[in-house]
Tab-separated table of C-alpha atoms in Angstrom:
chain	number	residue	atom	x	y	z
K	27	MET	CA	-54.996	-24.437	-28.296
K	28	ILE	CA	-53.543	-25.899	-25.163
K	29	GLN	CA	-55.334	-24.511	-22.126
K	30	ARG	CA	-53.285	-23.713	-19.077
K	31	LEU	CA	-54.794	-24.696	-15.783
K	32	ARG	CA	-54.704	-21.951	-13.202
K	33	SER	CA	-54.965	-23.415	-9.746
K	34	ALA	CA	-55.787	-20.247	-7.888
K	35	ALA	CA	-57.180	-22.153	-4.970
K	36	PHE	CA	-54.044	-24.234	-4.561
K	37	CYS	CA	-51.863	-21.983	-2.463
K	38	PHE	CA	-48.967	-22.219	-0.102
K	39	ALA	CA	-49.374	-19.795	2.785
K	40	LEU	CA	-45.855	-19.838	4.071
K	41	THR	CA	-45.375	-17.160	6.688
K	42	CYS	CA	-42.394	-16.330	8.817
K	43	LEU	CA	-44.087	-15.882	12.168
K	44	SER	CA	-47.258	-17.049	13.832
K	45	PHE	CA	-50.346	-15.217	12.589
K	46	GLN	CA	-50.687	-11.825	14.191
K	47	SER	CA	-51.821	-8.331	13.249
K	48	LEU	CA	-49.800	-6.560	10.597
K	49	ARG	CA	-50.297	-3.400	12.593
K	50	ALA	CA	-47.774	-3.238	15.363
K	51	GLN	CA	-48.688	-0.530	17.828
K	52	GLU	CA	-46.491	2.087	19.461
K	53	THR	CA	-47.037	4.124	22.596
K	54	VAL	CA	-45.889	7.712	22.117
K	55	PRO	CA	-46.884	10.764	24.191
K	56	VAL	CA	-48.689	13.694	22.605
K	57	ASP	CA	-46.891	17.010	22.980
K	58	LYS	CA	-48.980	19.474	25.000
K	59	ARG	CA	-48.547	22.202	22.413
K	60	HIS	CA	-50.382	20.068	19.864
K	61	THR	CA	-53.079	19.151	22.367
K	62	ASP	CA	-53.606	22.846	23.059
K	63	GLU	CA	-53.518	23.618	19.339
K	64	ILE	CA	-56.329	21.177	18.569
K	65	LYS	CA	-58.479	22.310	21.497
K	66	ALA	CA	-58.166	25.932	20.395
K	67	LEU	CA	-58.949	25.014	16.806
K	68	ALA	CA	-62.020	22.953	17.726
K	69	ASN	CA	-63.389	25.800	19.851
K	70	ARG	CA	-63.326	28.339	17.048
K	71	PRO	CA	-66.890	29.355	16.045
K	72	ALA	CA	-66.355	28.574	12.363
K	73	VAL	CA	-65.117	25.071	13.167
K	74	LYS	CA	-68.076	24.460	15.476
K	75	ALA	CA	-70.294	25.551	12.599
K	76	VAL	CA	-68.725	22.877	10.381
K	77	PHE	CA	-69.334	20.273	13.080
K	78	GLN	CA	-73.025	21.198	12.986
K	79	THR	CA	-72.988	21.099	9.196
K	80	PHE	CA	-71.748	17.519	9.320
K	81	LEU	CA	-74.833	16.586	11.334
K	82	ASP	CA	-77.139	18.554	9.039
K	83	LEU	CA	-75.622	16.886	5.973
K	84	GLU	CA	-75.990	13.301	7.193
K	85	PRO	CA	-78.888	12.476	4.815
K	86	GLN	CA	-76.907	13.817	1.848
K	87	THR	CA	-73.706	12.136	3.034
K	88	LYS	CA	-75.560	8.816	3.174
K	89	GLN	CA	-76.939	9.305	-0.323
K	90	ASP	CA	-73.496	10.270	-1.628
K	91	LEU	CA	-72.133	7.035	-0.151
K	92	ILE	CA	-74.839	4.960	-1.838
K	93	THR	CA	-74.427	6.758	-5.166
K	94	LEU	CA	-70.662	6.287	-5.326
K	95	THR	CA	-70.725	2.710	-4.012
K	96	GLU	CA	-73.128	1.668	-6.759
K	97	ILE	CA	-70.733	2.833	-9.484
K	98	PRO	CA	-68.420	-0.118	-10.197
K	99	ALA	CA	-64.715	0.638	-9.862
K	100	PRO	CA	-62.931	-2.675	-10.512
K	101	PRO	CA	-59.142	-2.723	-10.744
K	102	PHE	CA	-57.914	-0.517	-13.608
K	103	LYS	CA	-61.482	0.509	-14.516
K	104	GLU	CA	-62.279	3.439	-12.238
K	105	GLU	CA	-63.274	5.910	-14.992
K	106	ALA	CA	-67.036	6.091	-14.331
K	107	LYS	CA	-66.593	6.565	-10.603
K	108	ALA	CA	-63.902	9.171	-11.233
K	109	ARG	CA	-66.199	11.234	-13.471
K	110	LYS	CA	-68.984	11.213	-10.892
K	111	TYR	CA	-66.649	12.053	-8.035
K	112	ALA	CA	-65.164	14.941	-10.008
K	113	ALA	CA	-68.660	16.327	-10.593
K	114	MET	CA	-69.457	16.022	-6.872
K	115	LEU	CA	-66.275	17.865	-5.861
K	116	LYS	CA	-66.996	20.629	-8.348
K	117	GLU	CA	-70.573	20.980	-7.070
K	118	ALA	CA	-69.246	21.057	-3.481
K	119	GLY	CA	-67.288	24.221	-4.247
K	120	ALA	CA	-63.727	23.337	-5.256
K	121	ASP	CA	-61.975	26.108	-7.194
K	122	SER	CA	-60.824	23.779	-9.949
K	123	VAL	CA	-61.306	20.069	-10.655
K	124	TRP	CA	-59.553	17.850	-13.188
K	125	ILE	CA	-58.825	14.200	-13.939
K	126	ASP	CA	-55.143	13.580	-14.620
K	127	GLU	CA	-53.465	11.335	-17.192
K	128	ILE	CA	-53.739	8.181	-15.087
K	129	GLY	CA	-57.302	8.762	-13.844
K	130	ASN	CA	-56.847	10.498	-10.478
K	131	VAL	CA	-59.476	13.088	-9.595
K	132	ILE	CA	-57.905	16.284	-8.229
K	133	ALA	CA	-59.896	19.166	-6.765
K	134	LYS	CA	-57.951	22.245	-5.710
K	135	ARG	CA	-59.185	24.646	-3.034
K	136	LYS	CA	-56.945	27.674	-2.981
K	137	GLY	CA	-55.374	28.839	0.260
K	138	ARG	CA	-54.641	32.358	1.406
K	139	SER	CA	-50.905	32.181	0.770
K	140	GLY	CA	-50.627	29.073	-1.373
K	141	LYS	CA	-47.057	28.600	-0.150
K	142	LYS	CA	-47.883	25.097	0.983
K	143	THR	CA	-49.982	22.267	-0.466
K	144	VAL	CA	-51.726	19.647	1.653
K	145	VAL	CA	-53.296	16.601	-0.019
K	146	VAL	CA	-56.261	14.789	1.524
K	147	GLU	CA	-57.197	11.687	-0.451
K	148	GLY	CA	-59.152	8.462	-0.668
K	149	HIS	CA	-58.987	5.760	-3.328
K	150	LEU	CA	-61.558	5.177	-6.061
K	151	ASP	CA	-60.851	1.531	-6.816
K	152	THR	CA	-62.151	-1.573	-5.094
K	153	VAL	CA	-60.850	-5.148	-5.169
K	154	PHE	CA	-63.976	-6.506	-6.846
K	155	PRO	CA	-63.858	-7.658	-10.494
K	156	GLU	CA	-66.036	-6.382	-13.275
K	157	GLY	CA	-69.579	-7.731	-13.054
K	158	THR	CA	-69.758	-7.749	-9.240
K	159	ASP	CA	-73.156	-6.682	-7.895
K	160	VAL	CA	-72.467	-3.431	-6.034
K	161	LYS	CA	-76.063	-2.520	-5.266
K	162	VAL	CA	-76.334	-1.196	-1.713
K	163	LYS	CA	-78.677	-3.096	0.575
K	164	GLN	CA	-79.803	-1.660	3.899
K	165	LYS	CA	-80.671	-3.797	6.915
K	166	GLY	CA	-81.657	-1.661	9.851
K	167	ASP	CA	-79.070	1.118	10.039
K	168	THR	CA	-76.340	-0.893	8.291
K	169	LEU	CA	-75.368	-0.526	4.630
K	170	TYR	CA	-74.125	-3.644	2.826
K	171	ALA	CA	-72.249	-3.620	-0.490
K	172	PRO	CA	-68.824	-4.467	-1.890
K	173	GLY	CA	-66.638	-1.397	-1.445
K	174	VAL	CA	-69.043	0.556	0.748
K	175	GLY	CA	-66.373	1.010	3.390
K	176	ASP	CA	-63.114	0.456	1.508
K	177	ASP	CA	-62.791	3.101	0.401
K	178	THR	CA	-66.015	4.743	-0.736
K	179	ARG	CA	-66.689	5.988	2.775
K	180	GLY	CA	-63.259	7.637	2.695
K	181	LEU	CA	-64.133	9.439	-0.551
K	182	VAL	CA	-67.425	10.648	0.908
K	183	ALA	CA	-65.749	11.827	4.112
K	184	ILE	CA	-63.387	13.992	2.067
K	185	LEU	CA	-66.262	15.332	-0.029
K	186	THR	CA	-68.272	16.212	3.085
K	187	VAL	CA	-65.317	18.006	4.653
K	188	LEU	CA	-65.080	20.137	1.516
K	189	ARG	CA	-68.809	20.911	1.754
K	190	GLY	CA	-68.378	21.936	5.390
K	191	LEU	CA	-65.430	24.222	4.679
K	192	GLU	CA	-67.347	25.926	1.894
K	193	LYS	CA	-70.508	26.458	3.910
K	194	ALA	CA	-68.580	27.948	6.847
K	195	LYS	CA	-66.409	29.968	4.456
K	196	ILE	CA	-63.256	28.789	6.204
K	197	GLU	CA	-60.070	29.876	4.481
K	198	THR	CA	-56.904	27.831	4.903
K	199	ASP	CA	-53.427	29.246	4.560
K	200	ALA	CA	-52.231	26.370	2.375
K	201	ASP	CA	-53.738	25.142	-0.862
K	202	VAL	CA	-55.673	21.925	-0.261
K	203	TRP	CA	-56.046	19.209	-2.880
K	204	PHE	CA	-59.000	16.864	-2.411
K	205	VAL	CA	-58.034	13.744	-4.363
K	206	GLY	CA	-59.619	10.471	-5.444
K	207	THR	CA	-56.816	8.121	-6.521
K	208	VAL	CA	-56.811	5.083	-8.765
K	209	GLY	CA	-54.987	1.818	-8.231
K	210	GLU	CA	-54.588	1.538	-4.463
K	211	GLU	CA	-55.708	-2.078	-4.260
K	212	GLY	CA	-53.843	-5.254	-5.226
K	213	LEU	CA	-51.998	-5.142	-8.532
K	214	GLY	CA	-52.945	-1.487	-8.852
K	215	ASP	CA	-49.752	-1.174	-6.819
K	216	LEU	CA	-50.489	2.382	-5.591
K	217	ARG	CA	-50.225	3.595	-9.199
K	218	GLY	CA	-52.440	6.632	-8.633
K	219	MET	CA	-50.448	7.911	-5.676
K	220	LYS	CA	-47.140	7.104	-7.347
K	221	HIS	CA	-48.190	9.166	-10.361
K	222	LEU	CA	-49.404	12.040	-8.192
K	223	PHE	CA	-46.031	12.312	-6.482
K	224	LYS	CA	-44.076	11.738	-9.681
K	225	THR	CA	-45.805	14.672	-11.367
K	226	HIS	CA	-46.551	16.980	-8.417
K	227	GLY	CA	-44.357	15.728	-5.587
K	228	SER	CA	-42.275	18.881	-5.369
K	229	LYS	CA	-45.425	20.885	-4.587
K	230	ILE	CA	-46.867	18.590	-1.903
K	231	ASN	CA	-45.846	19.309	1.691
K	232	ALA	CA	-48.088	16.831	3.532
K	233	CYS	CA	-50.540	14.053	2.723
K	234	ILE	CA	-53.543	12.756	4.670
K	235	SER	CA	-54.959	9.486	3.337
K	236	VAL	CA	-58.459	8.588	4.514
K	237	ASP	CA	-59.018	4.834	4.523
K	238	GLY	CA	-60.752	2.586	7.027
K	239	ASP	CA	-63.359	3.265	9.676
K	240	GLY	CA	-63.130	4.706	13.199
K	241	PHE	CA	-60.776	7.513	14.151
K	242	SER	CA	-58.284	6.081	16.624
K	243	GLU	CA	-55.825	4.433	14.235
K	244	ILE	CA	-53.020	6.521	12.730
K	245	VAL	CA	-50.825	4.775	10.171
K	246	HIS	CA	-47.418	6.463	10.037
K	247	ARG	CA	-45.324	3.473	8.908
K	248	GLY	CA	-45.617	2.081	5.411
K	249	LEU	CA	-45.657	-1.692	5.084
K	250	GLY	CA	-43.725	-2.240	1.873
K	251	SER	CA	-44.078	-5.260	-0.376
K	252	TYR	CA	-42.470	-6.922	-3.377
K	253	ARG	CA	-44.598	-9.237	-5.488
K	254	TYR	CA	-43.297	-11.500	-8.222
K	255	ARG	CA	-44.637	-13.828	-10.868
K	256	ILE	CA	-41.909	-16.368	-11.596
K	257	THR	CA	-42.310	-18.643	-14.627
K	258	PHE	CA	-40.064	-21.574	-15.516
K	259	LYS	CA	-40.357	-22.531	-19.205
K	260	GLY	CA	-39.343	-25.653	-21.109
K	261	PRO	CA	-40.205	-27.444	-24.373
K	262	GLY	CA	-42.886	-29.672	-22.864
K	263	GLY	CA	-43.617	-33.148	-24.164
K	264	HIS	CA	-45.008	-36.635	-23.571
K	265	SER	CA	-44.385	-37.934	-20.064
K	266	TYR	CA	-42.900	-41.174	-21.458
K	267	GLY	CA	-41.768	-40.342	-24.974
K	268	ALA	CA	-40.005	-37.105	-24.039
K	269	PHE	CA	-38.690	-38.290	-20.703
K	270	GLY	CA	-35.330	-36.731	-19.918
K	271	ILE	CA	-36.153	-33.177	-20.971
K	272	VAL	CA	-36.254	-30.401	-18.387
K	273	ASN	CA	-39.351	-30.219	-16.204
K	274	PRO	CA	-40.543	-26.740	-15.120
K	275	HIS	CA	-42.504	-28.197	-12.203
K	276	SER	CA	-39.386	-29.799	-10.803
K	277	ALA	CA	-37.569	-26.480	-10.952
K	278	LEU	CA	-40.462	-24.647	-9.344
K	279	GLY	CA	-40.565	-27.144	-6.496
K	280	LYS	CA	-36.846	-26.727	-5.888
K	281	ALA	CA	-37.128	-22.932	-5.976
K	282	ILE	CA	-39.929	-22.963	-3.393
K	283	TYR	CA	-37.970	-25.295	-1.127
K	284	TYR	CA	-34.690	-23.375	-1.346
K	285	PHE	CA	-36.399	-20.022	-0.863
K	286	THR	CA	-38.613	-20.961	2.071
K	287	SER	CA	-35.801	-22.772	3.854
K	288	GLU	CA	-33.609	-19.674	3.813
K	289	ALA	CA	-36.455	-17.223	4.298
K	290	ASP	CA	-37.583	-19.055	7.424
K	291	LYS	CA	-34.201	-18.483	9.049
K	292	PHE	CA	-33.998	-14.888	7.825
K	293	THR	CA	-37.388	-13.892	9.256
K	294	ARG	CA	-37.034	-15.364	12.723
K	295	GLN	CA	-35.276	-12.254	14.005
K	296	GLY	CA	-35.259	-8.536	13.380
K	297	ILE	CA	-38.099	-6.346	12.129
K	298	LYS	CA	-41.103	-8.414	11.122
K	299	THR	CA	-40.763	-9.593	7.541
K	300	THR	CA	-43.163	-12.023	5.874
K	301	TYR	CA	-43.335	-14.174	2.755
K	302	SER	CA	-46.023	-16.177	1.040
K	303	VAL	CA	-45.951	-18.416	-2.018
K	304	SER	CA	-49.541	-17.532	-2.747
K	305	VAL	CA	-50.550	-18.910	-6.163
K	306	ILE	CA	-49.054	-21.597	-8.402
K	307	GLY	CA	-50.070	-23.027	-11.760
K	308	GLY	CA	-49.047	-24.723	-14.980
K	309	GLY	CA	-49.272	-28.075	-16.714
K	310	THR	CA	-51.811	-29.491	-19.176
K	311	SER	CA	-52.284	-33.191	-18.470
K	312	VAL	CA	-51.181	-35.963	-16.167
K	313	ASN	CA	-49.339	-37.638	-19.057
K	314	ALA	CA	-47.530	-34.522	-20.276
K	315	ILE	CA	-44.344	-32.855	-19.090
K	316	PRO	CA	-45.412	-29.220	-18.622
K	317	PHE	CA	-44.055	-26.465	-20.827
K	318	GLU	CA	-44.322	-23.953	-18.015
K	319	SER	CA	-44.739	-23.713	-14.261
K	320	TRP	CA	-45.351	-20.459	-12.399
K	321	MET	CA	-45.877	-19.019	-8.963
K	322	GLU	CA	-46.824	-15.663	-7.487
K	323	ILE	CA	-45.034	-14.586	-4.328
K	324	ASP	CA	-45.715	-11.809	-1.814
K	325	MET	CA	-43.026	-10.485	0.559
K	326	ARG	CA	-43.588	-7.677	3.077
K	327	SER	CA	-41.714	-5.565	5.604
K	328	GLU	CA	-41.742	-2.016	6.897
K	329	SER	CA	-37.935	-2.103	6.639
K	330	PRO	CA	-36.552	-1.452	3.130
K	331	GLU	CA	-33.340	-3.251	4.116
K	332	ARG	CA	-35.172	-6.363	5.303
K	333	LEU	CA	-37.372	-6.374	2.210
K	334	ASN	CA	-34.325	-6.205	-0.039
K	335	GLY	CA	-32.693	-8.937	2.020
K	336	ILE	CA	-35.493	-11.458	1.567
K	337	ASP	CA	-35.737	-10.496	-2.102
K	338	GLN	CA	-32.105	-11.494	-2.560
K	339	LEU	CA	-32.874	-14.893	-1.050
K	340	LEU	CA	-35.680	-15.393	-3.555
K	341	GLN	CA	-33.520	-14.480	-6.542
K	342	ALA	CA	-30.753	-16.814	-5.399
K	343	ALA	CA	-33.195	-19.700	-4.882
K	344	VAL	CA	-34.662	-19.282	-8.355
K	345	GLN	CA	-31.255	-19.295	-10.039
K	346	ARG	CA	-30.105	-22.295	-7.990
K	347	ALA	CA	-33.205	-24.247	-8.991
K	348	LEU	CA	-32.746	-23.321	-12.644
K	349	LYS	CA	-29.132	-24.453	-12.652
K	350	GLU	CA	-29.872	-27.738	-10.896
K	351	GLU	CA	-32.776	-28.684	-13.159
K	352	ASN	CA	-30.727	-27.976	-16.268
K	353	SER	CA	-27.903	-30.136	-14.914
K	354	LEU	CA	-30.300	-33.108	-14.772
K	355	LYS	CA	-31.522	-32.965	-18.373
K	356	ARG	CA	-30.725	-35.861	-20.738
K	357	SER	CA	-31.917	-34.233	-23.948
K	358	GLY	CA	-33.470	-31.112	-25.388
K	359	PRO	CA	-32.975	-27.407	-24.695
K	360	ASP	CA	-32.311	-25.815	-21.343
K	361	LEU	CA	-34.996	-24.570	-19.016
K	362	THR	CA	-35.434	-20.781	-18.840
K	363	VAL	CA	-37.004	-18.580	-16.191
K	364	ASP	CA	-38.856	-15.286	-16.363
K	365	VAL	CA	-38.836	-13.251	-13.149
K	366	LYS	CA	-41.423	-10.470	-13.353
K	367	LYS	CA	-42.028	-8.012	-10.541
K	368	ILE	CA	-45.790	-7.408	-10.407
K	369	GLY	CA	-45.867	-5.302	-7.257
K	370	ASP	CA	-43.533	-2.832	-5.581
K	371	ARG	CA	-44.950	-0.913	-2.645
K	372	PRO	CA	-42.349	1.269	-0.956
K	373	SER	CA	-41.843	1.189	2.792
K	374	GLY	CA	-40.667	3.674	5.374
K	375	LYS	CA	-41.589	5.573	8.501
K	376	ILE	CA	-42.613	9.054	9.564
K	377	GLU	CA	-41.389	9.639	13.102
K	378	PRO	CA	-44.190	10.015	15.675
K	379	THR	CA	-42.686	13.339	16.777
K	380	VAL	CA	-43.429	14.902	13.355
K	381	PRO	CA	-46.170	17.565	13.738
K	382	LEU	CA	-48.619	15.835	11.370
K	383	VAL	CA	-48.521	12.628	13.410
K	384	GLN	CA	-48.698	14.532	16.678
K	385	ARG	CA	-51.674	16.536	15.433
K	386	ALA	CA	-53.520	13.384	14.407
K	387	MET	CA	-52.878	11.897	17.841
K	388	ALA	CA	-54.092	15.080	19.529
K	389	VAL	CA	-57.282	15.061	17.425
K	390	SER	CA	-57.999	11.420	18.212
K	391	THR	CA	-57.532	12.150	21.923
K	392	TYR	CA	-59.731	15.256	21.738
K	393	LEU	CA	-62.530	13.201	20.147
K	394	GLY	CA	-62.429	10.716	23.012
K	395	ALA	CA	-60.366	7.873	21.547
K	396	LYS	CA	-57.001	6.430	22.445
K	397	PRO	CA	-54.722	7.044	19.456
K	398	ARG	CA	-52.954	3.997	18.013
K	399	LEU	CA	-49.842	4.377	15.906
K	400	ASP	CA	-49.756	1.543	13.389
K	401	VAL	CA	-48.106	0.090	10.315
K	402	SER	CA	-50.092	-0.851	7.233
K	403	SER	CA	-49.981	-0.884	3.437
K	404	THR	CA	-51.910	2.173	2.228
K	405	ASN	CA	-51.578	5.056	-0.202
K	406	ALA	CA	-49.493	6.835	2.432
K	407	ASN	CA	-46.638	4.406	1.640
K	408	THR	CA	-45.565	6.507	-1.319
K	409	PRO	CA	-45.114	9.895	0.394
K	410	ILE	CA	-43.725	8.217	3.514
K	411	SER	CA	-41.017	6.542	1.412
K	412	LEU	CA	-40.150	9.956	-0.060
K	413	GLY	CA	-39.841	11.581	3.354
K	414	VAL	CA	-43.024	13.649	2.942
K	415	PRO	CA	-45.083	13.842	6.166
K	416	ALA	CA	-47.992	11.469	5.555
K	417	ILE	CA	-50.488	9.416	7.535
K	418	THR	CA	-53.588	7.332	6.977
K	419	ILE	CA	-56.566	7.976	9.255
K	420	GLY	CA	-60.100	6.614	9.517
K	421	SER	CA	-63.303	8.096	8.153
K	422	GLY	CA	-65.521	7.282	11.141
K	423	GLY	CA	-68.328	4.856	11.808
K	424	THR	CA	-67.919	1.116	12.088
K	425	GLY	CA	-67.384	-1.386	9.301
K	426	GLY	CA	-66.459	-4.968	8.589
K	427	ASN	CA	-65.937	-7.773	6.040
K	428	VAL	CA	-63.608	-5.583	3.996
K	429	HIS	CA	-62.804	-7.126	0.576
K	430	ALA	CA	-65.769	-9.495	0.937
K	431	LEU	CA	-69.080	-9.438	-0.918
K	432	ASN	CA	-70.940	-8.807	2.352
K	433	GLU	CA	-68.847	-5.769	3.309
K	434	TRP	CA	-70.765	-3.383	5.569
K	435	TRP	CA	-70.623	0.061	7.115
K	436	LEU	CA	-72.661	1.469	10.002
K	437	ASN	CA	-73.052	5.172	10.751
K	438	ASP	CA	-72.115	4.771	14.403
K	439	LYS	CA	-71.277	8.387	15.258
K	440	GLY	CA	-69.757	8.707	11.818
K	441	TYR	CA	-69.646	12.470	12.262
K	442	LEU	CA	-66.679	12.004	14.600
K	443	GLY	CA	-64.701	10.609	11.679
K	444	LEU	CA	-65.530	13.713	9.666
K	445	GLN	CA	-64.393	15.884	12.573
K	446	ASN	CA	-61.220	13.830	12.678
K	447	VAL	CA	-60.400	14.542	9.032
K	448	LEU	CA	-61.374	18.209	9.342
K	449	LEU	CA	-59.276	18.965	12.418
K	450	VAL	CA	-56.164	17.186	11.174
K	451	LEU	CA	-56.497	18.963	7.833
K	452	LEU	CA	-57.011	22.429	9.347
K	453	ALA	CA	-54.140	21.975	11.794
K	454	GLU	CA	-51.807	21.012	8.955
K	455	ALA	CA	-53.077	23.487	6.350
K	456	GLY	CA	-53.449	26.398	8.759
K	457	MET	CA	-56.657	28.358	9.336
K	458	LYS	CA	-56.954	32.070	8.780
């Protein structure tokens, strides 16, 4: 069998602008009524009791983090972690817990009226492939392990908030769903969140995603992306004996050139839009005309219009390259091309004047941080694109080396992150 050579390390990183943060910041004032709302909420005796519970639970919260981190959750294989998380949520006091058709863990805590549903969620999956050593190692006060921060800490923060609400017997007006989603990372393509909103979207009034550390960042703009695997296919043959047949590599090279030339001009103005020819492969031997040549491309923008615009440039470049390569053939069949979309993350924006965003800003300010309104690609993309108020906030503490084998998380006043999630949730869900 002919083995195809995948040159994963051979990449073109072709970006439209100089390297800079994907998270463009905005400066927006916090309405005084929301500042007053959060102060009043935080001063309620029951809420203060939960704050104390967070401190009392720190040993258990740490153990929960270690336990969940050490359960592998590679892409598309989150089942074991989901089962354990479901058991933890049930033990914490949720009224009902189930795992849906796609693998999401959903724990419902009934509200007084139930006229509204607020989702607070973190994602179960990590970027690390099956077989990765996920054993937690502790050096001083720092925990090291793949996935310990992204997003196992988010899952544990949500779990601990549920424990605090139960111990203080706080009743919300709205129903609250505590959710662990599948498929947030990479080619998971937000599949868990997409399924949640496809099946229950009409019931969900607001969504709070918990992902990342700290508590100052508030993501209210979804960075959308299109990802493609494009494969040119031909008959293949001997480099001398079959000379004159179509060459997939030649077509791929033309497609890259035509696309990047136009994309460079397109992305030099307007809302930031990026592109990257990230992985290419194909071919079998130096003395063989390849039978296929492929590339994987990533394109991103927070503007749906700009994302569609650069997508059109890609499609046109591919068809132009196909036509030109076929026009050069001297014998044999035509070249064909398969254009497969392997990622589609929706984009959009929730205005900073929306109460959920304002409340998150007021909470961050109350806890002593300077709120930062940012753009990023998170599970909040899906509800944001549907017009449902949604944000992504941090789970507290400090972390680093996300998506690396030496990822770490430090409990540096991590309780403030728990307070962050609690206050935003109570403000949105209403407290009796």
